[in-house]
Short mmCIF file of C-alpha atoms and ligand atoms in Angstrom, two decimals:
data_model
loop_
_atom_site.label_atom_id
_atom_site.label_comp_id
_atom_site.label_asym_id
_atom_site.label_seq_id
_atom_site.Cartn_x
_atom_site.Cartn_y
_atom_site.Cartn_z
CA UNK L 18 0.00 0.00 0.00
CA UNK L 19 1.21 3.28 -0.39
CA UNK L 20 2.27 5.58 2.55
CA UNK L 21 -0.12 8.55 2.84
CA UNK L 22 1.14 11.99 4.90
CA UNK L 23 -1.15 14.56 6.86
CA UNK L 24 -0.42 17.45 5.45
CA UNK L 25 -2.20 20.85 7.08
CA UNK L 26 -3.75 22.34 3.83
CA UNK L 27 -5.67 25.42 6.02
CA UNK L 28 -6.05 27.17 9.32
CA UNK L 29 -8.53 29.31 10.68
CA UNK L 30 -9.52 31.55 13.78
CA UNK L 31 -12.03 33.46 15.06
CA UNK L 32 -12.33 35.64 18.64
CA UNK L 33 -15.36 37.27 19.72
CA UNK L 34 -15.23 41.19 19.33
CA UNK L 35 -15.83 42.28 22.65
CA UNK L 36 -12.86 42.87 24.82
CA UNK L 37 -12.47 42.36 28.53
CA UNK L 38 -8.99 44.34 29.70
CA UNK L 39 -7.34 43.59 32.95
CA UNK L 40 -9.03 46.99 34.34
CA UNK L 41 -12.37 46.11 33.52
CA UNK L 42 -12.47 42.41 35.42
CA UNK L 43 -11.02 44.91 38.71
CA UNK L 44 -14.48 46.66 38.47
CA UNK L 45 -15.66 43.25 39.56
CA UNK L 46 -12.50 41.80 41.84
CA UNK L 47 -9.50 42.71 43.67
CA UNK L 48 -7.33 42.47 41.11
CA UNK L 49 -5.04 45.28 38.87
CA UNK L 50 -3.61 44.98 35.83
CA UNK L 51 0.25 44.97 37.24
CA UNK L 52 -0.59 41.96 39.28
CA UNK L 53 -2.33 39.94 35.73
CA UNK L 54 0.68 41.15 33.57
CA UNK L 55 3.29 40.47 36.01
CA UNK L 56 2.44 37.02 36.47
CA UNK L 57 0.63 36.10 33.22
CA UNK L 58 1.40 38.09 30.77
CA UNK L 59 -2.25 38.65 29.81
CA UNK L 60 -3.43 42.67 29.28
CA UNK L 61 -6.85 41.69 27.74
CA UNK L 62 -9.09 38.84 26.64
CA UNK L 63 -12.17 38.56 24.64
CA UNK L 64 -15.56 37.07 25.93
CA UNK L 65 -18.44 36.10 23.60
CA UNK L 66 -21.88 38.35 23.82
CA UNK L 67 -24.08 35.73 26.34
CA UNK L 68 -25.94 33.31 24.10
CA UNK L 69 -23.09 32.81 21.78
CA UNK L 70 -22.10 29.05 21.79
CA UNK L 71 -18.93 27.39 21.42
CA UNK L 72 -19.87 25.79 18.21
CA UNK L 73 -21.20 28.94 16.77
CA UNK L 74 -17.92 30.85 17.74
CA UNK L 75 -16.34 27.80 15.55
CA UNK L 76 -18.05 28.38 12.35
CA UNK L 77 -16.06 31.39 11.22
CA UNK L 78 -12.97 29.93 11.95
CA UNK L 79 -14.05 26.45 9.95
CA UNK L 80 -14.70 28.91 7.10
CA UNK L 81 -11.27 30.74 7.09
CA UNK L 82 -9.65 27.49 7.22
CA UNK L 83 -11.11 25.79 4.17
CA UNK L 84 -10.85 28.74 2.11
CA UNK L 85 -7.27 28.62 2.79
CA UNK L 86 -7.72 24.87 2.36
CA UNK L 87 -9.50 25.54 -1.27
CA UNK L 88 -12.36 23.34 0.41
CA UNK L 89 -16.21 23.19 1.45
CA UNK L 90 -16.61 21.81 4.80
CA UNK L 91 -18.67 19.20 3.12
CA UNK L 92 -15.60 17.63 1.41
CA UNK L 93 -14.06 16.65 4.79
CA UNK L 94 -14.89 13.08 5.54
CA UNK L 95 -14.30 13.33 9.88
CA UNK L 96 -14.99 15.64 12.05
CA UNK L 97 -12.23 15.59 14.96
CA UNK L 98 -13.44 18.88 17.86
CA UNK L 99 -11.31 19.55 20.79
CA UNK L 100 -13.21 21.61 23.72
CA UNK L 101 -13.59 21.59 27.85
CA UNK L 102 -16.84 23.76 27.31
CA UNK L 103 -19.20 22.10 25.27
CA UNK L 104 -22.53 23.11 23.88
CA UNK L 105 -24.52 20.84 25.75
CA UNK L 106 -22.93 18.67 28.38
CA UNK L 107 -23.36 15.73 26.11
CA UNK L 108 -23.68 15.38 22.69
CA UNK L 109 -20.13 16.58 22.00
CA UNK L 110 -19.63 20.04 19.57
CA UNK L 111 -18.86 17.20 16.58
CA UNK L 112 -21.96 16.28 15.81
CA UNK L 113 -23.47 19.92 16.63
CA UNK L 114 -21.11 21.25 14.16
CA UNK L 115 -21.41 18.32 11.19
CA UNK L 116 -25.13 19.68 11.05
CA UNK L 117 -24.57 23.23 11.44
CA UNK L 118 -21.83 23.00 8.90
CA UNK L 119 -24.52 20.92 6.62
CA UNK L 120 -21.45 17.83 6.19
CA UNK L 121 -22.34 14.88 5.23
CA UNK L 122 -22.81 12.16 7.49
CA UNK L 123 -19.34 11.83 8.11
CA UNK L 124 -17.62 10.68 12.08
CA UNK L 125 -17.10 13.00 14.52
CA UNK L 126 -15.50 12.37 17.56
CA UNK L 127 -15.08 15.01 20.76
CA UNK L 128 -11.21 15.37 22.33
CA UNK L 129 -11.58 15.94 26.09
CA UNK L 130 -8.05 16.87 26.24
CA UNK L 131 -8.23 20.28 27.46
CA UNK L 132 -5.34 22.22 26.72
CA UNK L 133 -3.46 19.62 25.12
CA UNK L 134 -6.62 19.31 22.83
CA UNK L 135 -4.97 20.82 19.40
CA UNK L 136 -2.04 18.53 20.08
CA UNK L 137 -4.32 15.10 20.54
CA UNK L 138 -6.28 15.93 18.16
CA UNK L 139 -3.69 16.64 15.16
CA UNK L 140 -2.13 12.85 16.75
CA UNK L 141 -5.32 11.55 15.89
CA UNK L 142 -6.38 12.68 12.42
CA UNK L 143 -2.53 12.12 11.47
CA UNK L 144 -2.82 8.51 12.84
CA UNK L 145 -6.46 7.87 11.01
CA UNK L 146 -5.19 9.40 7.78
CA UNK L 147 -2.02 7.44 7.70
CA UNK L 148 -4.23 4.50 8.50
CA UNK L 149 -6.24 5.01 5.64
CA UNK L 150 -9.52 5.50 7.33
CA UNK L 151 -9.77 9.65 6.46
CA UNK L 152 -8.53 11.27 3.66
CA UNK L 153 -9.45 15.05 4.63
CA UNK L 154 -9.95 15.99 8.26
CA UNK L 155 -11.48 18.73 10.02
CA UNK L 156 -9.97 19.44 13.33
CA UNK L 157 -12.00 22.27 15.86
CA UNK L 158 -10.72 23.53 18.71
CA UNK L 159 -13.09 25.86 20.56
CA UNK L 160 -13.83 27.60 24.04
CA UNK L 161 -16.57 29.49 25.41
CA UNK L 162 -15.42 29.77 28.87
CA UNK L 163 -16.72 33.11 30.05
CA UNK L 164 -20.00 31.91 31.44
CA UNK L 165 -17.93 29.65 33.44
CA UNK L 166 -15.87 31.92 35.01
CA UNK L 167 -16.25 33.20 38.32
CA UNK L 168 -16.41 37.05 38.17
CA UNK L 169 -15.47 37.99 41.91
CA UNK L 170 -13.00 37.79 44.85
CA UNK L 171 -13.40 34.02 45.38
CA UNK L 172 -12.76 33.24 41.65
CA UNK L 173 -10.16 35.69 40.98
CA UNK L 174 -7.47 33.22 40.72
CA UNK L 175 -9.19 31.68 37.68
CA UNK L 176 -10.88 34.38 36.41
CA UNK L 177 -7.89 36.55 35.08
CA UNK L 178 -7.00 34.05 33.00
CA UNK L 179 -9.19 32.47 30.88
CA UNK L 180 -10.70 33.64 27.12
CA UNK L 181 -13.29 32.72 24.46
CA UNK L 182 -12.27 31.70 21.11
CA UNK L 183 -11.64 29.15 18.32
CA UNK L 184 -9.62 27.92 15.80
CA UNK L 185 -9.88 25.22 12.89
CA UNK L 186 -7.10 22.99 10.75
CA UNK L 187 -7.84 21.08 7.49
CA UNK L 188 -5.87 18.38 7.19
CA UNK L 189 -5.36 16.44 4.11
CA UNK L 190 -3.92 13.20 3.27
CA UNK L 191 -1.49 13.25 0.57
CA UNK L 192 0.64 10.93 -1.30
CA UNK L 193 4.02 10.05 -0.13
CA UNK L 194 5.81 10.53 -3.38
CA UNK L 195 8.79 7.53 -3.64
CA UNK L 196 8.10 6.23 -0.23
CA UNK L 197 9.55 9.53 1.31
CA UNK L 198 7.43 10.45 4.39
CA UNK L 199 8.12 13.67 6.30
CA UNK L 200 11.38 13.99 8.10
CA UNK L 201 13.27 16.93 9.96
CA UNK L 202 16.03 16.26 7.34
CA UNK L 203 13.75 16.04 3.99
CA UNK L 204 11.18 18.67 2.82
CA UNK L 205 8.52 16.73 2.11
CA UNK L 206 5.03 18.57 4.25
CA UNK L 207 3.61 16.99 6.32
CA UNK L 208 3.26 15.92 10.31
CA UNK L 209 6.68 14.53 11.41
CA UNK L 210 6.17 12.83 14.94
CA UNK L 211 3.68 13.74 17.67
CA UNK L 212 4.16 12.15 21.55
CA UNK L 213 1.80 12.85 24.52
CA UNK L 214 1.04 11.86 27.92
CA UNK L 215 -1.52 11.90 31.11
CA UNK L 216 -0.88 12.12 35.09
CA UNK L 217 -4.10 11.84 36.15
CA UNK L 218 -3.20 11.90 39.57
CA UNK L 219 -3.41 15.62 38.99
CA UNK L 220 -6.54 15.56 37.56
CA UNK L 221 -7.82 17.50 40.87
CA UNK L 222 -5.61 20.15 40.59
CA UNK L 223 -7.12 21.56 37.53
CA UNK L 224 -11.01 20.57 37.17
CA UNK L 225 -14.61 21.78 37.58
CA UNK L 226 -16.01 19.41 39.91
CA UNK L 227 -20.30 19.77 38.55
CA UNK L 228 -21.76 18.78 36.79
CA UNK L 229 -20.30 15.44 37.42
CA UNK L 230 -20.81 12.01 39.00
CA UNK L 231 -18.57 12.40 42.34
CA UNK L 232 -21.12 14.80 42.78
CA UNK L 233 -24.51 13.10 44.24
CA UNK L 234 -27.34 14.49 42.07
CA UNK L 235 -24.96 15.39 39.47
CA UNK L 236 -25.57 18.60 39.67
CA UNK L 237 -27.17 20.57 43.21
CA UNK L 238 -27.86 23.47 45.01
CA UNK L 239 -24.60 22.87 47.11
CA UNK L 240 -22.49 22.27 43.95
CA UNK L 241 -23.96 26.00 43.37
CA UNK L 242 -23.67 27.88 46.39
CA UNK L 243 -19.62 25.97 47.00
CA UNK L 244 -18.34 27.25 43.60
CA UNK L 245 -18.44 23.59 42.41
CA UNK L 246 -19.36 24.90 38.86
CA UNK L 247 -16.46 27.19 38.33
CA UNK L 248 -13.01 25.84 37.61
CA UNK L 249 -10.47 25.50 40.40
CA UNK L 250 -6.48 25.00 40.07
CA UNK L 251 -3.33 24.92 42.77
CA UNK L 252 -1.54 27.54 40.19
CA UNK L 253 2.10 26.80 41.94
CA UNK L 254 1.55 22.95 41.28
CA UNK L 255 0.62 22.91 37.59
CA UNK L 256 2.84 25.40 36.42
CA UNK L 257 6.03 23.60 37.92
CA UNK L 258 4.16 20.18 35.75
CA UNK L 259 3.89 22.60 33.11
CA UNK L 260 6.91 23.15 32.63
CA UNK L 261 8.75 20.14 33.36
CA UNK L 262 6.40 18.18 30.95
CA UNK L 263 6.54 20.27 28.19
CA UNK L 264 10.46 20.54 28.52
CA UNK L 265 10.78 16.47 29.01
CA UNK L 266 7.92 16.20 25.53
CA UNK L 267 9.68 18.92 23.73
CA UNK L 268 13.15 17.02 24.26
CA UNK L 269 11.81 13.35 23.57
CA UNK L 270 10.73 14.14 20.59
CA UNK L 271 13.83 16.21 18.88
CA UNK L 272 15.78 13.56 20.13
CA UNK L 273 14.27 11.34 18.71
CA UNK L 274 14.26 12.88 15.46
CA UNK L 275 17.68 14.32 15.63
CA UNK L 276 16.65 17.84 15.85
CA UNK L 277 18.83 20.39 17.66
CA UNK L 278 16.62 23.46 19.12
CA UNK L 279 18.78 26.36 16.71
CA UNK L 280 17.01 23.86 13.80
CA UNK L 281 13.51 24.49 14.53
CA UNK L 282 11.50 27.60 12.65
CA UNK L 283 9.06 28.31 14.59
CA UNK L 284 7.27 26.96 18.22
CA UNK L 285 3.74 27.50 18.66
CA UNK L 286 3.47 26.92 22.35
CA UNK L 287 -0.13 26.62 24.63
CA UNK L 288 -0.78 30.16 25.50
CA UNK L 289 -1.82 29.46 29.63
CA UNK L 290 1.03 31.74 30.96
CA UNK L 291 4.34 33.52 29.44
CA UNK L 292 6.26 32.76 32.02
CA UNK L 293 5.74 29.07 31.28
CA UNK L 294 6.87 29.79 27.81
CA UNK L 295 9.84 31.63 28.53
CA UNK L 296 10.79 28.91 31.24
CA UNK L 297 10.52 25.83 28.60
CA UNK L 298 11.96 28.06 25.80
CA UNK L 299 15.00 28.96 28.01
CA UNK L 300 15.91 25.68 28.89
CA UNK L 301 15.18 24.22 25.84
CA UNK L 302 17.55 26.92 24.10
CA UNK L 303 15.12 28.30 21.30
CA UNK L 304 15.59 32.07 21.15
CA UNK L 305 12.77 34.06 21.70
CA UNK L 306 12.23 34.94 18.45
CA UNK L 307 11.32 31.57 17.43
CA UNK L 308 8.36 31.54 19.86
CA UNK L 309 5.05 32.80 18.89
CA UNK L 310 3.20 34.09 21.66
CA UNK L 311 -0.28 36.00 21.73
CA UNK L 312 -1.47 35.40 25.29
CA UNK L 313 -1.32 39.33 25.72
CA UNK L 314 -4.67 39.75 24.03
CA UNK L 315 -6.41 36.56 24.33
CA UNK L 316 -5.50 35.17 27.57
CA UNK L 317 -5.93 31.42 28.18
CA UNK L 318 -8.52 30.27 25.46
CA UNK L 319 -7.41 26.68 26.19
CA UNK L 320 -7.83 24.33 23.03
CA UNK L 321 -8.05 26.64 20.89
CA UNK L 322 -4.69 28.91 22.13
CA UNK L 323 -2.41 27.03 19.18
CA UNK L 324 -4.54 26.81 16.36
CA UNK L 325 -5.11 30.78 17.15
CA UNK L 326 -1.18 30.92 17.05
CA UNK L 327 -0.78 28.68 14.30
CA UNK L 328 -3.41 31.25 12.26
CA UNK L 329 -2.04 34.40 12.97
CA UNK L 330 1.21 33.73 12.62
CA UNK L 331 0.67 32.64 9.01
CA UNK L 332 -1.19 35.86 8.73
CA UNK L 333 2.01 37.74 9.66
CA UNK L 334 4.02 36.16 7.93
CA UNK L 335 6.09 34.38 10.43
CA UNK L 336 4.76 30.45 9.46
CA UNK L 337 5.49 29.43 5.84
CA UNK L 338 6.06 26.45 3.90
CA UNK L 339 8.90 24.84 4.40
CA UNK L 340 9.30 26.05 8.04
CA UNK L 341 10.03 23.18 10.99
CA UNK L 342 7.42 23.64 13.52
CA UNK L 343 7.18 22.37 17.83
CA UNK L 344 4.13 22.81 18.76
CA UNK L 345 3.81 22.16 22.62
CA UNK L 346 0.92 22.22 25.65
CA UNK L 347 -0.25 21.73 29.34
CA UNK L 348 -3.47 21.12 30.58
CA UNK L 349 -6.06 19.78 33.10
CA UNK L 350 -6.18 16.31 33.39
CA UNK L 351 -2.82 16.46 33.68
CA UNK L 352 -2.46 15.77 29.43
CA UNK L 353 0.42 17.32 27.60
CA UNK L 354 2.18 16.76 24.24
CA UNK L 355 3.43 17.99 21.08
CA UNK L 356 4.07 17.77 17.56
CA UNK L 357 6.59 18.23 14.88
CA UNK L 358 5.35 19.72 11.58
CA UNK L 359 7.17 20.59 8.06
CA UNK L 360 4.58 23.20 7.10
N1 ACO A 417 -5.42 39.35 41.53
C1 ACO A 417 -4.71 39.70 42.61
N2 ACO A 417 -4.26 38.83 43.52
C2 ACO A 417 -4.54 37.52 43.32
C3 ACO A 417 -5.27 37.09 42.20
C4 ACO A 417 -5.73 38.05 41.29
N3 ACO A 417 -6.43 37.75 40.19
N4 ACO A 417 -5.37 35.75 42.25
C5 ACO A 417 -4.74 35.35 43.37
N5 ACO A 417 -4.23 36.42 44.01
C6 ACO A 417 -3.45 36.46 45.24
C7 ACO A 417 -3.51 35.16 46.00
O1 ACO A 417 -4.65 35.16 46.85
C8 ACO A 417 -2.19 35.21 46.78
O2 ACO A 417 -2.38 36.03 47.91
P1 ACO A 417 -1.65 35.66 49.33
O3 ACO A 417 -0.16 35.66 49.03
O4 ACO A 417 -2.08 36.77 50.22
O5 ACO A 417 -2.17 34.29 49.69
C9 ACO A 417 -1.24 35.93 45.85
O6 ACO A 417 -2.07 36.61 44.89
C10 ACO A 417 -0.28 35.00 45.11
O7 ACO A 417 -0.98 33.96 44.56
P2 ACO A 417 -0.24 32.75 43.89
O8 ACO A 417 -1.25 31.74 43.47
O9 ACO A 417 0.87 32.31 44.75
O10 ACO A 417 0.37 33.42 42.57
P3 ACO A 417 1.35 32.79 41.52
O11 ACO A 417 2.54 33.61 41.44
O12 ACO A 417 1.50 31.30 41.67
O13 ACO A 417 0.54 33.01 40.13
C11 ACO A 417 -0.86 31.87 38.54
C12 ACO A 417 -0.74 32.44 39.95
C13 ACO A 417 -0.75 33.00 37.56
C14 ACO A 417 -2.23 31.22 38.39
C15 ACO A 417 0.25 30.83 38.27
O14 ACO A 417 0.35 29.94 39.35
C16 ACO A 417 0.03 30.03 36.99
O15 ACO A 417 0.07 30.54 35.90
N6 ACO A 417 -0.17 28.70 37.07
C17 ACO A 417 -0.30 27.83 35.93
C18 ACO A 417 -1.50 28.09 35.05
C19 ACO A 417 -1.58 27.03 33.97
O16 ACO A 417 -0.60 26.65 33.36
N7 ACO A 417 -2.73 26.46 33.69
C20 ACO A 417 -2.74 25.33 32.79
C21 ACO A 417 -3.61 25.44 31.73
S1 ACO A 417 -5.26 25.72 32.16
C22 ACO A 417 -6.13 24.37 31.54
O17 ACO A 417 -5.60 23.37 31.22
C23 ACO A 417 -7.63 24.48 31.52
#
């Protein structure tokens, strides 16, 4: 049989309009914009107007990436979506969207990866593609976490640092011309390598606790009046993961593919703080430069933080064929993971 490559034909994004700066969340908190920026990074986000959902802040993003793609949504056969904050709390976004989008009756299967979403999910539809079983592959990432967020002193922790947005990938199986698959020393497009990993014994360190089932009634009037329904995180503990995961996943897989940092064009890292990024890209000796970071006026929009990246920097000017790119994330559950792309 002949190999077949996942190769990322378009990318998309879309953000709501309306922006929340640091000052405006301390009209509702003790909080000030020194404190976000000096630990974050972030100086605004963007929420969605209330009754926007997080498959309807998708759609524009799905469009920009298969015009780029030259493609209809319809001509996708698989719908991959990567979210924590889900139309409905079951079905998954997938099947919402495959109607919405008017696809045909193709699979679609919801990522609960969290952050790491964009990275699981491009594993998957390379691994499907390369199996055979998809042969174009539409890959969602999107957050609406705003309602979720809780807007006073006792949430303030979590609160400065999430966002709403999306982003959206086509990816397109393509022959491997002479056997030659995609390799840091060829130039043949396509996804190079991908690793990932879970430490679930952290899942309660990052989490929204209801509606769930270690919650009897699934959902109550306790889970409401406790702050059960907003997420909760010990900050100090999953930043020190954060790093040292993304810094052991990063190295693992250049190794492995004989990469040296100075070699690689561009890293797209997960956009949950800067001084996580600067930390991994110090010690993995990228220079700063070569890391594209847009937390500054997005904040923490969670799945969909790379494919943003991955959108705007092609917009700019800074991703282009050809180019050798990390991508690299953190997130609740613990997950984390990344993947090497020729672009
Ligand atoms: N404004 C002002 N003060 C605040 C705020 C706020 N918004 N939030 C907390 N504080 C206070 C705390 O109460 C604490 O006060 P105290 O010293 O009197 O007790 C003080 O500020 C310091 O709080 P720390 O939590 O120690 O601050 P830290 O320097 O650790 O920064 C932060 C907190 C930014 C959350 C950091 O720990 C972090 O970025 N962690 C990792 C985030 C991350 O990677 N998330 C993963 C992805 S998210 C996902 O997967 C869904």
């Amino acid at each position: 049989m002949e190999k077949t490559r996942s190769v990322i034909r378009g990318v998309g994004h879309n953000v709501p309009t309306q922006v929340v700066t640091n000052n405006d969340l301390a009209k509702f908190m003790d909080t000030s914009d020194e404190w976000i920026v000096e630990r974050t990074g972030i100086r605004e986000r963007r929420f969605v107007e209330p009754g926007t959902t997080t498959s309807d802040l998708a759609l524009p993003a799905v469009q920009m990436a298969c015009e780029r793609a030259g493609v209809e949504p319809r001509d996708c056969d698989m719908i991959i979506a990567a979210t924590l904050s889900p139309d409905y709390f079951f079905p998954g976004i997938g099947t919402v969207l495959q109607s919405k989008l008017a696809m045909n009756h193709v699979p679609a299967l919801d990522l609960r990866a969290q952050c790491s979403g964009l990275i699981y999910g491009l594993a998957t539809a390379d691994a499907y593609i390369r199996a055979g079983m998809g042969k174009r592959i539409l890959l969602v990432c999107s957050e609406v976490q705003s309602p979720i967020l809780e807007l006073s002193n006792r949430g303030r922790d979590m609160a400065v640092l999430f966002g709403d947005g999306a982003g959206a990938l086509v990816i397109e199986a393509q022959p491997c011309l002479n056997g030659e698959t995609p390799s840091s020393k060829n130039s043949v497009r396509g996804i190079i390598d991908s690793a990932m990993g879970s430490d679930g014994s952290g899942a309660q360190q990052l989490f929204l606790k209801a509606p769930g089932s270690t919650t009897k009634g699934f959902l109550t009037q306790e889970s409401l009046d406790s702050g059960d329904i907003h997420p909760k995180m010990d900050g100090r503990v999953v930043f020190k993961n954060a790093v040292t995961r993304m810094l052991e996943v990063a190295t693992t897989v250049l190794e492995r593919n004989g990469v040296s940092p100075g070699e690689i064009d561009l890293v797209l890292p997960h956009q949950a703080n800067l001084r996580i990024n600067d930390a991994v890209r110090e010690k993995l000796g990228v220079s700063q430069e070569r890391v594209f970071n847009n937390i500054q006026k997005y904040g923490n929009t969670t799945a969909a933080t790379i494919p943003i990246c991955m959108s705007e920097a092609v917009e700019q000017g800074k991703l282009k064929e050809g180019n050798l790119v990390l991508t690299l994330a953190f997130g609740a559950g613990f997950t984390w993971g990344c993947n090497l792309i020729r672009w």
